[in-house]
């Protein structure tokens, strides 16, 4: 195959738009994905694209030193195909071996399936987007969103292959709770209004009435009255989330614009762990308490 090189985008959130009409059949164009999240849209797919993963992750996304995540070179990546994904197949290339992630025509009767995978230090990974031959010239668009993080672990690895959900439903210990307050995309105090199981999404959707929003990435919790804001948090279906009385401190990650649960202790249990750590001068960061 012939290889041609494209300009390497570099930004906080990158959006790459390509047209296969100018690409020679059988050629492979090389693109380097250097941002932690973004999207790619390939109009009239032709030939193939090889997408190397070389993100410049912000310090907050690589985990604390000694956490075993970003400090060790461990990266988790997830891709979410568009509902109208058509005209190509998306593969994971791991040390020269291809693994199919997204077929040419995903099942339109179900929501697009998110696929996640992890890299180890020194491992060579890339995404390979191969156009599917067609006789007609009808409009086709192969589009997907992606996210790359250095601080994800089993708790927020919501998909299946090849990431294990083992331990995702285990309650957090005090150390994990305090670290989650420092590193999560959202930290919210609130009450559980209801829990709805969505088998198509393979997730439970927790409706939360937030009485205080300490931090949030994007407007996850908004609206409501003067004293409360509303939002939704997802967790794995197998965790069996159920409504519970009392106030909780919800923490977690934003995944493709949706909030996914990390640690969620009762607020009184968080305060106990927080006060003990503060007294021992071992608190990783401060959070304004009521």
C-alpha positions as YAML, in Angstrom:
chain: A
units: angstrom
residues:
- id: 1
  name: UNK
  ca: [0.00, 0.00, 0.00]
- id: 2
  name: UNK
  ca: [1.02, 3.60, -0.55]
- id: 3
  name: UNK
  ca: [1.29, 5.83, 2.51]
- id: 4
  name: UNK
  ca: [0.65, 9.57, 2.58]
- id: 5
  name: UNK
  ca: [0.95, 11.78, 5.65]
- id: 6
  name: UNK
  ca: [-1.60, 14.32, 6.80]
- id: 7
  name: UNK
  ca: [-1.12, 17.37, 8.97]
- id: 8
  name: UNK
  ca: [-1.07, 16.39, 12.65]
- id: 9
  name: UNK
  ca: [-3.79, 18.19, 14.59]
- id: 10
  name: UNK
  ca: [-3.01, 19.50, 18.07]
- id: 11
  name: UNK
  ca: [-5.66, 21.03, 20.29]
- id: 12
  name: UNK
  ca: [-7.59, 20.42, 23.49]
- id: 13
  name: UNK
  ca: [-10.47, 18.69, 21.72]
- id: 14
  name: UNK
  ca: [-9.77, 17.83, 18.11]
- id: 15
  name: UNK
  ca: [-12.26, 17.40, 15.31]
- id: 16
  name: UNK
  ca: [-10.93, 15.84, 12.13]
- id: 17
  name: UNK
  ca: [-12.94, 15.93, 8.89]
- id: 18
  name: UNK
  ca: [-11.73, 14.05, 5.81]
- id: 19
  name: UNK
  ca: [-13.03, 13.23, 2.36]
- id: 20
  name: UNK
  ca: [-12.06, 10.00, 0.64]
- id: 21
  name: UNK
  ca: [-12.78, 11.34, -2.87]
- id: 22
  name: UNK
  ca: [-9.25, 12.73, -3.07]
- id: 23
  name: UNK
  ca: [-7.63, 9.55, -1.76]
- id: 24
  name: UNK
  ca: [-6.21, 6.88, -4.07]
- id: 25
  name: UNK
  ca: [-7.73, 3.37, -3.76]
- id: 26
  name: UNK
  ca: [-5.46, 1.13, -1.73]
- id: 27
  name: UNK
  ca: [-3.60, 4.03, -0.10]
- id: 28
  name: UNK
  ca: [-3.27, 4.46, 3.66]
- id: 29
  name: UNK
  ca: [-3.19, 7.96, 5.14]
- id: 30
  name: UNK
  ca: [-1.45, 8.43, 8.47]
- id: 31
  name: UNK
  ca: [-2.99, 10.64, 11.17]
- id: 32
  name: UNK
  ca: [-1.72, 11.23, 14.71]
- id: 33
  name: UNK
  ca: [-4.36, 11.78, 17.38]
- id: 34
  name: UNK
  ca: [-2.65, 14.03, 19.91]
- id: 35
  name: UNK
  ca: [-5.61, 15.18, 21.99]
- id: 36
  name: UNK
  ca: [-7.30, 13.48, 24.92]
- id: 37
  name: UNK
  ca: [-10.68, 13.52, 23.20]
- id: 38
  name: UNK
  ca: [-12.16, 14.35, 19.85]
- id: 39
  name: UNK
  ca: [-14.03, 13.12, 16.82]
- id: 40
  name: UNK
  ca: [-13.30, 11.98, 13.29]
- id: 41
  name: UNK
  ca: [-15.61, 12.14, 10.27]
- id: 42
  name: UNK
  ca: [-14.65, 10.43, 7.02]
- id: 43
  name: UNK
  ca: [-16.91, 11.31, 4.10]
- id: 44
  name: UNK
  ca: [-16.99, 8.92, 1.11]
- id: 45
  name: UNK
  ca: [-14.48, 6.48, 2.67]
- id: 46
  name: UNK
  ca: [-11.83, 5.25, 0.26]
- id: 47
  name: UNK
  ca: [-8.61, 3.37, 0.97]
- id: 48
  name: UNK
  ca: [-7.71, 3.38, 4.65]
- id: 49
  name: UNK
  ca: [-6.68, 5.61, 7.56]
- id: 50
  name: UNK
  ca: [-4.16, 4.66, 10.23]
- id: 51
  name: UNK
  ca: [-4.68, 6.66, 13.41]
- id: 52
  name: UNK
  ca: [-1.79, 6.56, 15.87]
- id: 53
  name: UNK
  ca: [-2.59, 7.31, 19.51]
- id: 54
  name: UNK
  ca: [-0.18, 9.82, 20.98]
- id: 55
  name: UNK
  ca: [-2.26, 12.02, 23.29]
- id: 56
  name: UNK
  ca: [-0.84, 14.89, 25.29]
- id: 57
  name: UNK
  ca: [-2.80, 14.15, 28.44]
- id: 58
  name: UNK
  ca: [-3.25, 16.95, 31.00]
- id: 59
  name: UNK
  ca: [-1.65, 16.34, 34.38]
- id: 60
  name: UNK
  ca: [-5.07, 15.89, 35.98]
- id: 61
  name: UNK
  ca: [-5.78, 13.00, 33.63]
- id: 62
  name: UNK
  ca: [-2.77, 10.87, 34.32]
- id: 63
  name: UNK
  ca: [-3.43, 10.03, 37.96]
- id: 64
  name: UNK
  ca: [-1.37, 10.80, 41.05]
- id: 65
  name: UNK
  ca: [2.14, 9.52, 41.37]
- id: 66
  name: UNK
  ca: [2.09, 5.97, 42.56]
- id: 67
  name: UNK
  ca: [-1.53, 5.41, 41.52]
- id: 68
  name: UNK
  ca: [-0.55, 2.86, 38.91]
- id: 69
  name: UNK
  ca: [-2.26, 4.71, 36.07]
- id: 70
  name: UNK
  ca: [-0.83, 7.64, 34.14]
- id: 71
  name: UNK
  ca: [2.41, 7.65, 36.12]
- id: 72
  name: UNK
  ca: [3.13, 4.16, 34.77]
- id: 73
  name: UNK
  ca: [2.23, 4.93, 31.16]
- id: 74
  name: UNK
  ca: [-1.12, 3.10, 31.31]
- id: 75
  name: UNK
  ca: [-3.76, 4.63, 28.99]
- id: 76
  name: UNK
  ca: [-7.37, 3.63, 28.42]
- id: 77
  name: UNK
  ca: [-9.07, 4.58, 25.15]
- id: 78
  name: UNK
  ca: [-12.73, 4.34, 24.15]
- id: 79
  name: UNK
  ca: [-14.43, 4.86, 20.79]
- id: 80
  name: UNK
  ca: [-18.13, 5.47, 20.14]
- id: 81
  name: UNK
  ca: [-19.36, 5.11, 16.54]
- id: 82
  name: UNK
  ca: [-21.99, 7.49, 15.19]
- id: 83
  name: UNK
  ca: [-25.46, 6.03, 14.74]
- id: 84
  name: UNK
  ca: [-25.05, 6.56, 10.98]
- id: 85
  name: UNK
  ca: [-21.58, 4.94, 10.80]
- id: 86
  name: UNK
  ca: [-21.33, 3.50, 7.28]
- id: 87
  name: UNK
  ca: [-18.78, 2.72, 4.60]
- id: 88
  name: UNK
  ca: [-15.84, 1.45, 6.64]
- id: 89
  name: UNK
  ca: [-14.72, -0.88, 9.40]
- id: 90
  name: UNK
  ca: [-12.76, 0.26, 12.44]
- id: 91
  name: UNK
  ca: [-10.02, -1.98, 13.83]
- id: 92
  name: UNK
  ca: [-7.68, -1.85, 16.79]
- id: 93
  name: UNK
  ca: [-4.11, -2.48, 15.66]
- id: 94
  name: UNK
  ca: [-2.06, -3.93, 18.52]
- id: 95
  name: UNK
  ca: [1.53, -4.86, 17.64]
- id: 96
  name: UNK
  ca: [0.54, -5.44, 14.01]
- id: 97
  name: UNK
  ca: [-2.54, -7.59, 14.80]
- id: 98
  name: UNK
  ca: [-5.99, -6.24, 13.85]
- id: 99
  name: UNK
  ca: [-9.09, -6.63, 16.04]
- id: 100
  name: UNK
  ca: [-12.49, -5.51, 14.73]
- id: 101
  name: UNK
  ca: [-14.09, -2.80, 16.88]
- id: 102
  name: UNK
  ca: [-16.87, -1.45, 14.63]
- id: 103
  name: UNK
  ca: [-18.41, -3.16, 11.59]
- id: 104
  name: UNK
  ca: [-19.58, -1.43, 8.42]
- id: 105
  name: UNK
  ca: [-23.24, -1.31, 9.36]
- id: 106
  name: UNK
  ca: [-23.86, -1.43, 13.14]
- id: 107
  name: UNK
  ca: [-27.23, -2.65, 14.38]
- id: 108
  name: UNK
  ca: [-29.47, 0.41, 13.95]
- id: 109
  name: UNK
  ca: [-32.03, -0.98, 16.41]
- id: 110
  name: UNK
  ca: [-29.63, -0.55, 19.34]
- id: 111
  name: UNK
  ca: [-27.60, 2.42, 20.65]
- id: 112
  name: UNK
  ca: [-24.03, 2.62, 19.27]
- id: 113
  name: UNK
  ca: [-21.77, 0.36, 21.30]
- id: 114
  name: UNK
  ca: [-18.81, 1.94, 23.02]
- id: 115
  name: UNK
  ca: [-15.61, -0.08, 22.72]
- id: 116
  name: UNK
  ca: [-12.74, 0.41, 25.16]
- id: 117
  name: UNK
  ca: [-9.20, -0.92, 25.32]
- id: 118
  name: UNK
  ca: [-6.08, -0.34, 27.38]
- id: 119
  name: UNK
  ca: [-2.46, 0.18, 26.51]
- id: 120
  name: UNK
  ca: [0.55, -0.92, 28.50]
- id: 121
  name: UNK
  ca: [3.87, 0.97, 28.72]
- id: 122
  name: UNK
  ca: [5.79, 0.61, 25.48]
- id: 123
  name: UNK
  ca: [2.92, -1.07, 23.65]
- id: 124
  name: UNK
  ca: [2.32, 0.05, 20.05]
- id: 125
  name: UNK
  ca: [-1.35, 0.80, 19.38]
- id: 126
  name: UNK
  ca: [-3.24, 2.41, 16.53]
- id: 127
  name: UNK
  ca: [-6.73, 2.55, 15.05]
- id: 128
  name: UNK
  ca: [-7.11, 1.32, 11.49]
- id: 129
  name: UNK
  ca: [-10.11, 2.56, 9.50]
- id: 130
  name: UNK
  ca: [-10.60, 0.47, 6.34]
- id: 131
  name: UNK
  ca: [-13.09, 1.56, 3.68]
- id: 132
  name: UNK
  ca: [-15.54, -1.10, 2.50]
- id: 133
  name: UNK
  ca: [-15.72, -1.44, -1.32]
- id: 134
  name: UNK
  ca: [-19.03, -0.33, -2.86]
- id: 135
  name: UNK
  ca: [-20.19, -0.25, -6.47]
- id: 136
  name: UNK
  ca: [-22.34, 2.87, -6.13]
- id: 137
  name: UNK
  ca: [-21.26, 6.38, -5.12]
- id: 138
  name: UNK
  ca: [-23.99, 7.08, -2.57]
- id: 139
  name: UNK
  ca: [-23.10, 9.23, 0.41]
- id: 140
  name: UNK
  ca: [-21.45, 7.34, 3.25]
- id: 141
  name: UNK
  ca: [-19.89, 8.72, 6.42]
- id: 142
  name: UNK
  ca: [-17.72, 6.77, 8.84]
- id: 143
  name: UNK
  ca: [-17.68, 8.88, 11.99]
- id: 144
  name: UNK
  ca: [-16.84, 8.23, 15.62]
- id: 145
  name: UNK
  ca: [-15.88, 9.98, 18.85]
- id: 146
  name: UNK
  ca: [-12.95, 8.93, 21.01]
- id: 147
  name: UNK
  ca: [-11.57, 9.54, 24.48]
- id: 148
  name: UNK
  ca: [-8.16, 8.72, 25.91]
- id: 149
  name: UNK
  ca: [-7.43, 8.86, 29.61]
- id: 150
  name: UNK
  ca: [-4.61, 7.86, 31.90]
- id: 151
  name: UNK
  ca: [-6.67, 7.68, 35.10]
- id: 152
  name: UNK
  ca: [-9.50, 5.31, 34.22]
- id: 153
  name: UNK
  ca: [-9.70, 2.02, 36.04]
- id: 154
  name: UNK
  ca: [-12.25, -0.76, 36.37]
- id: 155
  name: UNK
  ca: [-14.70, 1.53, 38.16]
- id: 156
  name: UNK
  ca: [-15.34, 3.64, 35.08]
- id: 157
  name: UNK
  ca: [-14.61, 1.11, 32.36]
- id: 158
  name: UNK
  ca: [-18.24, 0.75, 31.37]
- id: 159
  name: UNK
  ca: [-17.83, -1.32, 28.25]
- id: 160
  name: UNK
  ca: [-16.83, -4.95, 28.02]
- id: 161
  name: UNK
  ca: [-14.11, -6.17, 25.68]
- id: 162
  name: UNK
  ca: [-11.33, -6.21, 26.59]
- id: 163
  name: UNK
  ca: [-11.65, -4.21, 29.80]
- id: 164
  name: UNK
  ca: [-12.86, -6.09, 32.85]
- id: 165
  name: UNK
  ca: [-15.55, -4.63, 35.10]
- id: 166
  name: UNK
  ca: [-14.18, -6.61, 38.02]
- id: 167
  name: UNK
  ca: [-14.25, -4.49, 41.15]
- id: 168
  name: UNK
  ca: [-16.41, -1.78, 39.58]
- id: 169
  name: UNK
  ca: [-19.21, -2.35, 42.10]
- id: 170
  name: UNK
  ca: [-16.99, -2.63, 45.17]
- id: 171
  name: UNK
  ca: [-17.53, 0.19, 47.72]
- id: 172
  name: UNK
  ca: [-14.64, 2.64, 47.91]
- id: 173
  name: UNK
  ca: [-12.41, 2.70, 50.95]
- id: 174
  name: UNK
  ca: [-11.55, 5.98, 52.72]
- id: 175
  name: UNK
  ca: [-8.36, 6.53, 50.71]
- id: 176
  name: UNK
  ca: [-10.19, 6.04, 47.40]
- id: 177
  name: UNK
  ca: [-13.00, 8.37, 48.47]
- id: 178
  name: UNK
  ca: [-10.63, 11.19, 49.36]
- id: 179
  name: UNK
  ca: [-8.66, 10.76, 46.13]
- id: 180
  name: UNK
  ca: [-11.89, 10.69, 44.09]
- id: 181
  name: UNK
  ca: [-12.84, 14.06, 45.52]
- id: 182
  name: UNK
  ca: [-9.56, 15.48, 44.20]
- id: 183
  name: UNK
  ca: [-9.46, 13.89, 40.76]
- id: 184
  name: UNK
  ca: [-13.06, 13.30, 39.59]
- id: 185
  name: UNK
  ca: [-14.75, 15.17, 36.76]
- id: 186
  name: UNK
  ca: [-17.70, 15.89, 39.04]
- id: 187
  name: UNK
  ca: [-18.16, 16.09, 42.81]
- id: 188
  name: UNK
  ca: [-21.76, 16.58, 43.90]
- id: 189
  name: UNK
  ca: [-23.70, 16.28, 47.13]
- id: 190
  name: UNK
  ca: [-27.28, 15.16, 46.66]
- id: 191
  name: UNK
  ca: [-30.07, 12.65, 47.05]
- id: 192
  name: UNK
  ca: [-31.19, 9.75, 44.87]
- id: 193
  name: UNK
  ca: [-34.61, 10.46, 43.38]
- id: 194
  name: UNK
  ca: [-34.95, 7.29, 41.31]
- id: 195
  name: UNK
  ca: [-32.99, 4.53, 39.53]
- id: 196
  name: UNK
  ca: [-33.95, 3.18, 36.11]
- id: 197
  name: UNK
  ca: [-32.29, 0.11, 34.57]
- id: 198
  name: UNK
  ca: [-31.61, 0.42, 30.83]
- id: 199
  name: UNK
  ca: [-30.78, -2.99, 29.39]
- id: 200
  name: UNK
  ca: [-29.99, -1.56, 25.95]
- id: 201
  name: UNK
  ca: [-27.36, 0.73, 27.48]
- id: 202
  name: UNK
  ca: [-26.35, -2.02, 29.91]
- id: 203
  name: UNK
  ca: [-26.45, 0.60, 32.62]
- id: 204
  name: UNK
  ca: [-28.50, 1.90, 35.53]
- id: 205
  name: UNK
  ca: [-29.43, 5.58, 35.31]
- id: 206
  name: UNK
  ca: [-29.51, 7.32, 38.70]
- id: 207
  name: UNK
  ca: [-31.63, 10.48, 38.84]
- id: 208
  name: UNK
  ca: [-29.98, 12.82, 41.35]
- id: 209
  name: UNK
  ca: [-31.25, 15.92, 43.08]
- id: 210
  name: UNK
  ca: [-28.03, 17.84, 43.77]
- id: 211
  name: UNK
  ca: [-28.05, 20.15, 46.78]
- id: 212
  name: UNK
  ca: [-24.48, 21.29, 46.18]
- id: 213
  name: UNK
  ca: [-22.22, 21.07, 43.12]
- id: 214
  name: UNK
  ca: [-18.58, 21.32, 44.15]
- id: 215
  name: UNK
  ca: [-17.17, 20.65, 40.69]
- id: 216
  name: UNK
  ca: [-18.46, 19.48, 37.33]
- id: 217
  name: UNK
  ca: [-17.11, 19.11, 33.82]
- id: 218
  name: UNK
  ca: [-19.75, 20.47, 31.46]
- id: 219
  name: UNK
  ca: [-23.25, 21.31, 32.70]
- id: 220
  name: UNK
  ca: [-24.12, 17.89, 34.08]
- id: 221
  name: UNK
  ca: [-26.30, 19.19, 36.91]
- id: 222
  name: UNK
  ca: [-28.51, 22.16, 36.15]
- id: 223
  name: UNK
  ca: [-32.03, 23.52, 36.33]
- id: 224
  name: UNK
  ca: [-34.28, 22.68, 39.24]
- id: 225
  name: UNK
  ca: [-35.22, 25.08, 41.96]
- id: 226
  name: UNK
  ca: [-33.18, 27.54, 43.98]
- id: 227
  name: UNK
  ca: [-31.97, 24.86, 46.41]
- id: 228
  name: UNK
  ca: [-31.39, 21.92, 44.05]
- id: 229
  name: UNK
  ca: [-30.17, 20.99, 40.59]
- id: 230
  name: UNK
  ca: [-31.00, 17.85, 38.64]
- id: 231
  name: UNK
  ca: [-28.75, 15.45, 36.81]
- id: 232
  name: UNK
  ca: [-28.25, 11.83, 35.81]
- id: 233
  name: UNK
  ca: [-25.40, 9.49, 36.72]
- id: 234
  name: UNK
  ca: [-24.84, 6.11, 35.07]
- id: 235
  name: UNK
  ca: [-23.33, 2.99, 36.57]
- id: 236
  name: UNK
  ca: [-22.92, -0.60, 35.41]
- id: 237
  name: UNK
  ca: [-26.13, -2.59, 35.31]
- id: 238
  name: UNK
  ca: [-24.59, -5.47, 37.23]
- id: 239
  name: UNK
  ca: [-23.91, -3.19, 40.20]
- id: 240
  name: UNK
  ca: [-27.64, -3.31, 41.01]
- id: 241
  name: UNK
  ca: [-28.00, 0.36, 42.01]
- id: 242
  name: UNK
  ca: [-31.13, 1.05, 44.04]
- id: 243
  name: UNK
  ca: [-32.64, 4.20, 45.61]
- id: 244
  name: UNK
  ca: [-31.41, 4.94, 49.11]
- id: 245
  name: UNK
  ca: [-32.43, 7.49, 51.73]
- id: 246
  name: UNK
  ca: [-30.08, 10.22, 52.91]
- id: 247
  name: UNK
  ca: [-27.45, 12.48, 51.41]
- id: 248
  name: UNK
  ca: [-24.60, 11.11, 49.27]
- id: 249
  name: UNK
  ca: [-21.39, 12.54, 47.84]
- id: 250
  name: UNK
  ca: [-21.32, 11.49, 44.18]
- id: 251
  name: UNK
  ca: [-18.03, 11.46, 42.28]
- id: 252
  name: UNK
  ca: [-17.05, 10.06, 38.90]
- id: 253
  name: UNK
  ca: [-16.00, 10.63, 35.30]
- id: 254
  name: UNK
  ca: [-17.55, 12.20, 32.23]
- id: 255
  name: UNK
  ca: [-17.64, 9.67, 29.41]
- id: 256
  name: UNK
  ca: [-18.80, 10.92, 26.00]
- id: 257
  name: UNK
  ca: [-20.73, 13.73, 27.68]
- id: 258
  name: UNK
  ca: [-22.38, 11.48, 30.29]
- id: 259
  name: UNK
  ca: [-21.67, 11.21, 34.01]
- id: 260
  name: UNK
  ca: [-20.48, 7.75, 35.18]
- id: 261
  name: UNK
  ca: [-20.31, 6.88, 38.85]
- id: 262
  name: UNK
  ca: [-17.04, 6.42, 40.70]
- id: 263
  name: UNK
  ca: [-17.20, 6.61, 44.50]
- id: 264
  name: UNK
  ca: [-20.51, 7.52, 46.14]
- id: 265
  name: UNK
  ca: [-20.28, 7.36, 49.95]
- id: 266
  name: UNK
  ca: [-22.97, 8.68, 52.22]
- id: 267
  name: UNK
  ca: [-22.11, 12.27, 53.01]
- id: 268
  name: UNK
  ca: [-21.71, 11.56, 56.73]
- id: 269
  name: UNK
  ca: [-19.21, 8.78, 55.95]
- id: 270
  name: UNK
  ca: [-17.24, 11.12, 53.70]
- id: 271
  name: UNK
  ca: [-17.12, 13.76, 56.46]
- id: 272
  name: UNK
  ca: [-15.82, 11.19, 58.94]
- id: 273
  name: UNK
  ca: [-13.02, 10.11, 56.57]
- id: 274
  name: UNK
  ca: [-12.27, 13.72, 55.62]
- id: 275
  name: UNK
  ca: [-12.03, 14.95, 59.22]
- id: 276
  name: UNK
  ca: [-9.77, 12.05, 60.24]
- id: 277
  name: UNK
  ca: [-7.42, 12.65, 57.31]
- id: 278
  name: UNK
  ca: [-7.36, 16.40, 57.95]
- id: 279
  name: UNK
  ca: [-6.53, 15.86, 61.60]
- id: 280
  name: UNK
  ca: [-3.69, 13.53, 60.60]
- id: 281
  name: UNK
  ca: [-2.54, 16.04, 57.94]
- id: 282
  name: UNK
  ca: [-2.93, 13.39, 55.27]
- id: 283
  name: UNK
  ca: [-5.71, 14.98, 53.26]
- id: 284
  name: UNK
  ca: [-4.87, 15.02, 49.50]
- id: 285
  name: UNK
  ca: [-6.95, 18.15, 48.79]
- id: 286
  name: UNK
  ca: [-9.48, 20.37, 50.49]
- id: 287
  name: UNK
  ca: [-13.25, 20.41, 49.94]
- id: 288
  name: UNK
  ca: [-15.46, 23.05, 51.49]
- id: 289
  name: UNK
  ca: [-17.78, 21.25, 53.92]
- id: 290
  name: UNK
  ca: [-21.11, 22.47, 55.25]
...
